[in-house]
Structures are given as C-alpha cells and as structure tokens.
Tab-separated table of C-alpha atoms and ligand atoms in Angstrom:
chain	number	residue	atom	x	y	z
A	1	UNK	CA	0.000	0.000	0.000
A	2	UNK	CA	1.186	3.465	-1.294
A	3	UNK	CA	0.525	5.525	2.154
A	4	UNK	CA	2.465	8.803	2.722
A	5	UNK	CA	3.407	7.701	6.598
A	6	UNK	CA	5.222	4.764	5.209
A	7	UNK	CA	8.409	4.209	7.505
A	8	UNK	CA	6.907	7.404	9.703
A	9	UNK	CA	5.451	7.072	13.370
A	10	UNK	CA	1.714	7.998	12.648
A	11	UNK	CA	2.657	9.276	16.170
A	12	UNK	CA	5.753	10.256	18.253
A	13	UNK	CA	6.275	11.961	21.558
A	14	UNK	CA	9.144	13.497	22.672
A	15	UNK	CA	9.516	14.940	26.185
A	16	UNK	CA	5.544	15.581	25.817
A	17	UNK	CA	3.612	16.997	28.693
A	18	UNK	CA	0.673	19.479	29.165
A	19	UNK	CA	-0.435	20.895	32.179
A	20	UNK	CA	-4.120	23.056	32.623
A	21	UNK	CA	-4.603	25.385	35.692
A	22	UNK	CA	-5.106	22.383	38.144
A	23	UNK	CA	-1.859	21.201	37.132
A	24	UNK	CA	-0.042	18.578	34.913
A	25	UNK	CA	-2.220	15.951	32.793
A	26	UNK	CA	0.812	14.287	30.763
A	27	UNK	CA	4.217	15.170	31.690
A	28	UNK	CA	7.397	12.974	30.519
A	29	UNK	CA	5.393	11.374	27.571
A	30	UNK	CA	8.173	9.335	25.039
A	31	UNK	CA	6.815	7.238	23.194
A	32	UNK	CA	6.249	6.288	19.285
A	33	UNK	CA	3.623	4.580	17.076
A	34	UNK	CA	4.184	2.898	13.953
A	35	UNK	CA	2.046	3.673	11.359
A	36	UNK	CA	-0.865	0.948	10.613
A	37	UNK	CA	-1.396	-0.158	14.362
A	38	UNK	CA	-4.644	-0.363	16.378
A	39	UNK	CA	-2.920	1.096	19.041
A	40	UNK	CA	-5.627	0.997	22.887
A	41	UNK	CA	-5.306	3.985	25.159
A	42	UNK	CA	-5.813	2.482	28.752
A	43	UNK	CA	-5.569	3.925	31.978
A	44	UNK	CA	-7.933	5.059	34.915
A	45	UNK	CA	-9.714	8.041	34.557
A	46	UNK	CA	-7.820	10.808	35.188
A	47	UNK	CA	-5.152	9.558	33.428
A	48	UNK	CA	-4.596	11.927	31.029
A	49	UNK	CA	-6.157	9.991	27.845
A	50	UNK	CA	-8.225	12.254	26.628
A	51	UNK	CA	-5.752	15.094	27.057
A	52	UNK	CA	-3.215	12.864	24.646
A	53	UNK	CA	-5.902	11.890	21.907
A	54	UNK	CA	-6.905	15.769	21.856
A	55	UNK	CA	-3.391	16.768	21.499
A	56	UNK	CA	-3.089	14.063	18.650
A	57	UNK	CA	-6.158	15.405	17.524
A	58	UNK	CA	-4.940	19.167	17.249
A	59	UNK	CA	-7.511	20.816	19.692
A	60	UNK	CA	-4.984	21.386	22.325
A	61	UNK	CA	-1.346	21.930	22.357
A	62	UNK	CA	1.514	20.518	24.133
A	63	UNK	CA	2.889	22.860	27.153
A	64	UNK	CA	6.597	21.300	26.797
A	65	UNK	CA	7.772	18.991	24.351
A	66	UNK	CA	6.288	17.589	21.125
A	67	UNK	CA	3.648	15.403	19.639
A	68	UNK	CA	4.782	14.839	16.127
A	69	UNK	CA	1.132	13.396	14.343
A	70	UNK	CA	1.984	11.771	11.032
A	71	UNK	CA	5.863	13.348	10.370
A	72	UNK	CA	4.196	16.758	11.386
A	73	UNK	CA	5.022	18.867	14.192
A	74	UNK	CA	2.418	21.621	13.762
A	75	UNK	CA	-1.177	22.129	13.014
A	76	UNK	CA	-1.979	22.434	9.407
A	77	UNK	CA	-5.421	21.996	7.216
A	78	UNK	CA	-3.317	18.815	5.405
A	79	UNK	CA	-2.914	17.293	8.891
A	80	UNK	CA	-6.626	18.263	9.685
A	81	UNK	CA	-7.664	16.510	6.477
A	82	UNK	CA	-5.410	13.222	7.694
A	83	UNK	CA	-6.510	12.749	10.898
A	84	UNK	CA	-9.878	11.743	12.409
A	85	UNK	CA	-11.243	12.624	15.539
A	86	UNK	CA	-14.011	11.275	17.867
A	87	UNK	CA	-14.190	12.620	21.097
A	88	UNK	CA	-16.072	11.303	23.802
A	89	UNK	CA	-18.986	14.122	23.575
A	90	UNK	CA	-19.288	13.739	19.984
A	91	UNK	CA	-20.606	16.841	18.941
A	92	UNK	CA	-22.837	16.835	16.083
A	93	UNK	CA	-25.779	19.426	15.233
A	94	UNK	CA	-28.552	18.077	16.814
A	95	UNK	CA	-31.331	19.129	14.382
A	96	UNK	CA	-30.173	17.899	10.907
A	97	UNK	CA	-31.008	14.737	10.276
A	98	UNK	CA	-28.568	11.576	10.075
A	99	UNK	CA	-28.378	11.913	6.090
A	100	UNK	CA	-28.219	15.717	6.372
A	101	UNK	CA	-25.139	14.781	8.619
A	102	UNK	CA	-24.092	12.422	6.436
A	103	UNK	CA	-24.272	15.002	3.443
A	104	UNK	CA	-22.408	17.563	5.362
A	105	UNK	CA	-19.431	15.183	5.585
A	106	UNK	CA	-19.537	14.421	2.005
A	107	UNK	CA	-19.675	18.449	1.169
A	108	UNK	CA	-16.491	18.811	3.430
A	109	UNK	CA	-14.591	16.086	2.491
A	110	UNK	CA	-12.857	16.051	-0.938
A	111	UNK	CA	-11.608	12.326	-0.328
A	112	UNK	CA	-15.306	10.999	1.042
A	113	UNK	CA	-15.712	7.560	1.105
A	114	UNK	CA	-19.867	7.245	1.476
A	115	UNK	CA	-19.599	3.546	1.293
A	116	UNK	CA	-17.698	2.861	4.319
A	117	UNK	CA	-19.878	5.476	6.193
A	118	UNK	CA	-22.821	4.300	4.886
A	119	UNK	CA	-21.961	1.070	6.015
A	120	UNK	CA	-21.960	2.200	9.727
A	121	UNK	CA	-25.041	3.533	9.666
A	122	UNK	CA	-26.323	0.723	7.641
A	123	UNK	CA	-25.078	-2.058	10.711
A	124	UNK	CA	-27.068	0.227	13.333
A	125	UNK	CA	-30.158	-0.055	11.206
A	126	UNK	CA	-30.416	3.919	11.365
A	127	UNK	CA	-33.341	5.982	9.770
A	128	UNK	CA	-31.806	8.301	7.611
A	129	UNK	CA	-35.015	10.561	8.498
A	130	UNK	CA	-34.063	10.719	12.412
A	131	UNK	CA	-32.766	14.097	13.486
A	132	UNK	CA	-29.179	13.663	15.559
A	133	UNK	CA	-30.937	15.213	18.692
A	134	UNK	CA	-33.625	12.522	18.840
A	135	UNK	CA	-30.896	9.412	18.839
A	136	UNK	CA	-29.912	7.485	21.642
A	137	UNK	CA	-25.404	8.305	23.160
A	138	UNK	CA	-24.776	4.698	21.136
A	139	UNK	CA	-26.330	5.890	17.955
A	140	UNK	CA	-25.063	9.456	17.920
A	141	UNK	CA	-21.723	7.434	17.998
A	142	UNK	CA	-22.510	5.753	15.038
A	143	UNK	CA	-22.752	8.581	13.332
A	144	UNK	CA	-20.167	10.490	14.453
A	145	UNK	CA	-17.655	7.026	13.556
A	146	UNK	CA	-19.403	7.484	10.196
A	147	UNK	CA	-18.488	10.702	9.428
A	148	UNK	CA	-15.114	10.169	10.850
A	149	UNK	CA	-14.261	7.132	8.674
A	150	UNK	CA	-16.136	8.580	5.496
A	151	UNK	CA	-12.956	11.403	6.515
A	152	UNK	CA	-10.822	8.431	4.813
A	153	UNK	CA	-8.245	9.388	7.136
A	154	UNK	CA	-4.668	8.147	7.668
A	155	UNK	CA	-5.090	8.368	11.433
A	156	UNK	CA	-8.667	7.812	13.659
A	157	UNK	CA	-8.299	8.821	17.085
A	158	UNK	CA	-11.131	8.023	19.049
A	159	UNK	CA	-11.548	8.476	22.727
A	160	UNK	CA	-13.696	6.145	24.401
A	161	UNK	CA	-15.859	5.243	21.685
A	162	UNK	CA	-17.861	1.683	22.962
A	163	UNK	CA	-18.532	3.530	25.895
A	164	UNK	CA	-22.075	3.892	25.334
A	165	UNK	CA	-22.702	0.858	23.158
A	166	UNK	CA	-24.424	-2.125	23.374
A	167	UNK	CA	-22.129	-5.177	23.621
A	168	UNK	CA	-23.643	-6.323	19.724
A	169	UNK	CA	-22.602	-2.863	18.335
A	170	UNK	CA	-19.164	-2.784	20.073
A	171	UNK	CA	-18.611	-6.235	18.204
A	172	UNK	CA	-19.511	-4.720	14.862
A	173	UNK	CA	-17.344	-1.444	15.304
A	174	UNK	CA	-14.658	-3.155	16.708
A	175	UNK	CA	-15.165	-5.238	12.988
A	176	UNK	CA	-15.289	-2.219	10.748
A	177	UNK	CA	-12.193	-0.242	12.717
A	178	UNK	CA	-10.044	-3.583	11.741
A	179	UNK	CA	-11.603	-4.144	8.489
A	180	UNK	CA	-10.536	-0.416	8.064
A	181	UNK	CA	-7.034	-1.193	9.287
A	182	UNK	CA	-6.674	-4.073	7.300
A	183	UNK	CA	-8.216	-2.706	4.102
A	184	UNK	CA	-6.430	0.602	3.717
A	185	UNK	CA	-3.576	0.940	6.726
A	186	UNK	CA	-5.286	3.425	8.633
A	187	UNK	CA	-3.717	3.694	12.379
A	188	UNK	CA	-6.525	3.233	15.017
A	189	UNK	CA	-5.770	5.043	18.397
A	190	UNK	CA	-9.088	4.132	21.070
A	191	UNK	CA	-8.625	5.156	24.422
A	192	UNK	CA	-10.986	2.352	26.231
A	193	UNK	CA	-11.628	1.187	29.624
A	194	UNK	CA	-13.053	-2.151	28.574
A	195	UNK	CA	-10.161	-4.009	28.875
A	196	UNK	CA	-12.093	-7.099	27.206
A	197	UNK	CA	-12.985	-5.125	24.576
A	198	UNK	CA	-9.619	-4.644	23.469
A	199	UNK	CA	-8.353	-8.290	23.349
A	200	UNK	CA	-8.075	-9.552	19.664
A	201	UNK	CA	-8.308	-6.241	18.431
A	202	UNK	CA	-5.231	-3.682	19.800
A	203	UNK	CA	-1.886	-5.114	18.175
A	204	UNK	CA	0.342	-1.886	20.491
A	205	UNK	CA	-0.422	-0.640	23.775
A	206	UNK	CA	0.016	2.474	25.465
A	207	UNK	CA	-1.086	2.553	28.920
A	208	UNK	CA	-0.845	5.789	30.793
A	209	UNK	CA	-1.066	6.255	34.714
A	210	UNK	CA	-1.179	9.437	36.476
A	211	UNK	CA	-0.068	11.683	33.374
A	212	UNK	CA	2.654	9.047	32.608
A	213	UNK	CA	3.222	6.294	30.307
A	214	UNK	CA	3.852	3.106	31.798
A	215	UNK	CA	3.916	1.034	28.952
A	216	UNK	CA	4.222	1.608	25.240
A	217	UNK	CA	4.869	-0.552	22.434
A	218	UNK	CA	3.858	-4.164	20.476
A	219	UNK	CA	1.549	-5.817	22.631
A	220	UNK	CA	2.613	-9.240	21.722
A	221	UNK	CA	6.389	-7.916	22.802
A	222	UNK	CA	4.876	-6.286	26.360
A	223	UNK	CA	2.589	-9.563	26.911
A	224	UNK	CA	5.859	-11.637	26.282
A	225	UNK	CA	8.262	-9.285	28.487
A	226	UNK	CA	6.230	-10.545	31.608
A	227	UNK	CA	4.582	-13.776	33.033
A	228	UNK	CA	1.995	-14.350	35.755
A	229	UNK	CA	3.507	-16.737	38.175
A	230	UNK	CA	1.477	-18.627	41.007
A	231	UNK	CA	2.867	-20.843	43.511
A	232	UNK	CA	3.339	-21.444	47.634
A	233	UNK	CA	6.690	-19.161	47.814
A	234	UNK	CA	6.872	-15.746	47.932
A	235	UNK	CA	10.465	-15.450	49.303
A	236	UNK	CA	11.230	-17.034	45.415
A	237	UNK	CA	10.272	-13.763	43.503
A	238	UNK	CA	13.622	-11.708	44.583
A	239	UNK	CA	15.116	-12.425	41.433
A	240	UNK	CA	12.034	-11.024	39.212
A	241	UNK	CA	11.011	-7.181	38.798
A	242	UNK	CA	7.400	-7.929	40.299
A	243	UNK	CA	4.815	-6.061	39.338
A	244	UNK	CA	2.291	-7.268	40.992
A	245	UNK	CA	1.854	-9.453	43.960
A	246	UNK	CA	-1.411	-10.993	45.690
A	247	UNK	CA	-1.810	-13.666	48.406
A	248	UNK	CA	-4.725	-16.080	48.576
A	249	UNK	CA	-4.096	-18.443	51.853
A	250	UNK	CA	-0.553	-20.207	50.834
A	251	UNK	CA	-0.888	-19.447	47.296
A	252	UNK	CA	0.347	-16.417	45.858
A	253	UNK	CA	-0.023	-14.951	42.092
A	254	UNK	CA	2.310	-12.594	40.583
A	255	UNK	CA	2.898	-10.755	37.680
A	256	UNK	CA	6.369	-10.325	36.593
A	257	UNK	CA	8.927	-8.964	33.854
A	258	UNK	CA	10.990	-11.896	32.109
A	259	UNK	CA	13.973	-10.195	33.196
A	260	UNK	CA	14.907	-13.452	35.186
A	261	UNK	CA	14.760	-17.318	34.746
A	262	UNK	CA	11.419	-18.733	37.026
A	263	UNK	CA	12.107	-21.249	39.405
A	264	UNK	CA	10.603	-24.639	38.668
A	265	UNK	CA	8.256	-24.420	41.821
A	266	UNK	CA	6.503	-21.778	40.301
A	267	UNK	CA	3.551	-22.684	37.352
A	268	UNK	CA	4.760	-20.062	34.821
A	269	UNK	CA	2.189	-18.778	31.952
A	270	UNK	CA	1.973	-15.931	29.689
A	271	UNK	CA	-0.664	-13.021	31.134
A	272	UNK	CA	-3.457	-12.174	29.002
A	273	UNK	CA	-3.894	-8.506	28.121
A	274	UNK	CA	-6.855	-8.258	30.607
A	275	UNK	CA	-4.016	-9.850	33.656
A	276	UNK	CA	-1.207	-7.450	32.748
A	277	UNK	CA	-3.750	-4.098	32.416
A	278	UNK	CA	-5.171	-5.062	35.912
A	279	UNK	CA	-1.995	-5.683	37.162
A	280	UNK	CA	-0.348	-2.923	36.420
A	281	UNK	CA	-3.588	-0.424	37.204
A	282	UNK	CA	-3.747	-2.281	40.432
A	283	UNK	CA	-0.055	-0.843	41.574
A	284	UNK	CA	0.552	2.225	40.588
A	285	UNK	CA	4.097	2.523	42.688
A	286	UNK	CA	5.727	-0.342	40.292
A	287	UNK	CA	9.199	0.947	39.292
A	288	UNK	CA	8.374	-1.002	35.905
A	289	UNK	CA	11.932	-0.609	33.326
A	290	UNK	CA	9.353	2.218	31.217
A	291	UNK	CA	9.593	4.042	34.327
A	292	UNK	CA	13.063	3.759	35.428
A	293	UNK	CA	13.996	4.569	31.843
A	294	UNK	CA	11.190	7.632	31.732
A	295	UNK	CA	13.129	8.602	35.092
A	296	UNK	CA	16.939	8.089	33.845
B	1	ADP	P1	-8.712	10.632	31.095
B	1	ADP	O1	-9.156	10.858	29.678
B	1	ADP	O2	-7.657	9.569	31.205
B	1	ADP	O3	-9.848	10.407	32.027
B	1	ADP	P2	-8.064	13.482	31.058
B	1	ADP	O4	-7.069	13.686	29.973
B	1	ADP	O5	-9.481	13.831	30.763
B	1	ADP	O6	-7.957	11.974	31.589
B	1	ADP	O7	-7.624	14.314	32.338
B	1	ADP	C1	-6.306	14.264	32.869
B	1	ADP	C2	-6.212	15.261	34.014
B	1	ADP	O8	-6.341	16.579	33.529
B	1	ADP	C3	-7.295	15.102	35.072
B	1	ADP	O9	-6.724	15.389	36.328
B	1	ADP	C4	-8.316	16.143	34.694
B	1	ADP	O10	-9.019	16.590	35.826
B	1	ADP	C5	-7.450	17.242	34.123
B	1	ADP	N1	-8.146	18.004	33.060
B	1	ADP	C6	-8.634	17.498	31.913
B	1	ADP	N2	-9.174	18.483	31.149
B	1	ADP	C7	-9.046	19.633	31.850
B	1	ADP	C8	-9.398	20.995	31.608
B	1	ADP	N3	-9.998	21.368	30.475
B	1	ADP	N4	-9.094	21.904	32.554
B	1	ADP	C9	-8.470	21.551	33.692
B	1	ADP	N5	-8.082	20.284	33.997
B	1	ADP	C10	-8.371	19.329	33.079
C-alpha cells in the first residue's frame, strides 16, 4: 500500500507533557507509534487519555515537548484533512437529520468515502429521516464514527468510543475499525476502559497512569516481556522485577517482567492482556523498566 506515513510514526512523543490550571495531565510522555497499528489507550480516569488523543487530535497543544502526528510537528489543514477525531462528547448538530449529517461530511470532504460510512449507519439499522438530537449516546456514535471514517483518514483517534454501546454494536465497530485497518492501513488510536474489549483487536499498547506512560509498544512484545507466576513461595520472587503481587491463603499470584529465569516451583504462563492491564492499574508505585527509563 502506497501511504504517505510509510516508515513514519503515525505518532511520536518526545519529552511531551501538558499541564491546565489544576496542574499537569501528561508530563514525561516518550513514546512512538508505527504507522498501521490499532494502538488501545488504557488507563484510569484521570489519566490523562483524553488530554493525549486531543493533542493528537490538534484541539490542544503541548505545554513542553512535542507530539509529532503523522511526520508533522504543527497544526496544518493537510494534517486536519489526515486525521480523524471522535471525542467522547461527539458533537454533532442536533437538528439535521442523520443523512443531512451524512451530506455535510460528504460536502467537506474532498476524499469521502460514502460507502464505508454508509456502512456504519447501515449495521445500526439507522433511519436516515431521524434528526441527531432525537438518537440514543450509542447511535449518535454511530454517526459520528461514520463521518469520521467517510474522513478516509490516515489516522482515527477516538476516545472512548464503545462507551455507550451495546455489547452487539461494540462487536460490529470493533469489525469495521479492523476491516478499516486491514483494508487501507489506517492507524486506530481508542482510548478504552473495557479491557475485554480490546483483546483480539489492539496489536500496540500504550497505557498511561497518572499523566505518565507506563507502557508503550507491540503488545505481543509487552505480553511476552512478563509472566503471571502462582505458587506457595513468595520469598522465590527476589530475582524477578514484580509487578504485581497478591496472596490467597498459601498461594500467591504474581505478575512479573521476564527479566529473570522462574524457578521450577513456580507454574509459569503468559498473562493475558486483561491480567497485565489489571496488574499494572492495580499498583501504581511499580518501578516497571518504562519508568526507570522515563526517570533516567
Ligand atoms: P482521562 O481521559 O484519562 O480520564 P483526562 O485527559 O481527561 O484523563 O484528564 C487528565 C487530568 O487533567 C485530570 O486530572 C483532569 O481533571 C485534568 N483536566 C482534563 N481536562 C481539563 C481541563 N480542560 N481543565 C483543567 N483540567 C483538566
């Protein structure tokens, strides 16, 4: 595929941080996307998740460092034009109708691809008649995802958007967003706090804590950088950077990094997304490598 980010980050932060009156959202923010990912924004709220995606997205800027969005350091109406946007609120004009909407994002767009948007609308079974303000949070995000894949952009950033779906229309979002990615390349950044949601469908992982990033990169490298250990002997983790570690009577359960052999007396497996997110949202204080390294 012939896309102008080829070999580019779609995203890259360097020394990134913004701070609003109350004080600092991000702050010490390094990290880098490839271009083409599905890349999940997790973290509690608070975290500073929907301060990154609106950075990404242009609507704010950074108070120190950079947020480079597609090879770009600035704000220009090419970068507008490559970059799609859903925030959480999505604001829409709430008396045109769903194929006035539609319409509007045809007249805007120069690159509009109707059949993909159509197709959104199409899965929700929406009456093109139905005016914005008279459609339920879940189908007011159908629209708005319509009109921000119709965009044809490079880069989607969407901040929470299954939050106020049904579990059938998560499933077929979460199927058009990867038959998007898969189809033309697009990168696909969702901040979510369903961590099931995510499984199967996020191939990089950011997850940011308390205005930091705590872990960023390919999630099958992260999941296979740490194990989840359980066994009768706590004393046997010294060797292991532990993330996390829980007691249950004599058993305990751990999550580690790989960075030493495991004892035999421990049963070893690989953590599933959902094990490491919880793990590491459960301990904030980990010094995890990201942060030693964030800290060096
Ligand atoms: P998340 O999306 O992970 O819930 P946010 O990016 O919305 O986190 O918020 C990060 C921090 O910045 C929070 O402490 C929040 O209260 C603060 N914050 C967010 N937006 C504003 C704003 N417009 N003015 C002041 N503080 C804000």
């Amino acid at each position: 595929m012939n896309n102008p980010t080829d070999g580019q980050p779609a995203l890259e932060a360097v020394g990134l941080g913004r701070r609003y009156r109350g004080g600092w959202a991000l702050r010490n923010c390094d990290f880098s996307l490839p271009a083409g990912r599905i890349c999940g924004v997790v973290g509690p709220n608070g975290a500073g998740k929907s301060t990154l995606l609106a950075l990404g997205a242009r609507l704010l800027a950074p108070t120190e460092g950079e947020l480079r969005v597609l090879g770009e350091a600035g704000n220009t109406p090419d970068l507008r034009r490559r970059v799609g946007f859903v925030a959480q609120d999505k604001p829409l004009y709430p008396r045109l109708t769903v194929a006035e909407t539609l319409r509007l994002g045809r007249e805007l767009n120069p690159d509009w691809d109707h059949r993909t948007a159509q197709r959104v609308l199409d899965q929700g079974q929406l009456d093109p008649k139905a005016r914005i303000g008279s459609l339920s949070g879940g189908q007011r995000t159908r629209v708005a995802l319509a009109l921000a894949l119709g965009k044809g952009p490079e880069l989607l950033l969407l901040d929470e958007p299954m939050a106020d779906l049904d579990p059938l229309a998560r499933h077929q979002l979460m199927g058009i967003l990867m038959a998007e990615a898969a189809e033309r390349g697009t990168t696909i950044v969702l901040s979510s706090h369903i961590l099931t949601e995510l499984e199967g469908v996020i191939d990089h992982l950011l997850l940011v804590q308390s205005g930091r990033i705590r872990l960023a990169g390919d999630l099958e490298q992260i999941l296979d950088a740490h194990r989840l250990l359980t066994g009768g002997d706590g004393s046997r983790l010294a060797p292991h950077t532990v993330v996390e570690r829980r007691s249950t009577g004599r058993t305990t359960t751990a999550l580690v990094r790989t960075d030493a052999p495991v004892d035999g007396s421990w049963e070893s497996s690989r953590p599933t997304l959902e094990d490491l997110l919880l793990s590491y949202l459960r301990s904030p204080q980990t010094d995890t490598a990201t942060d030693r390294e964030a800290a060096a």
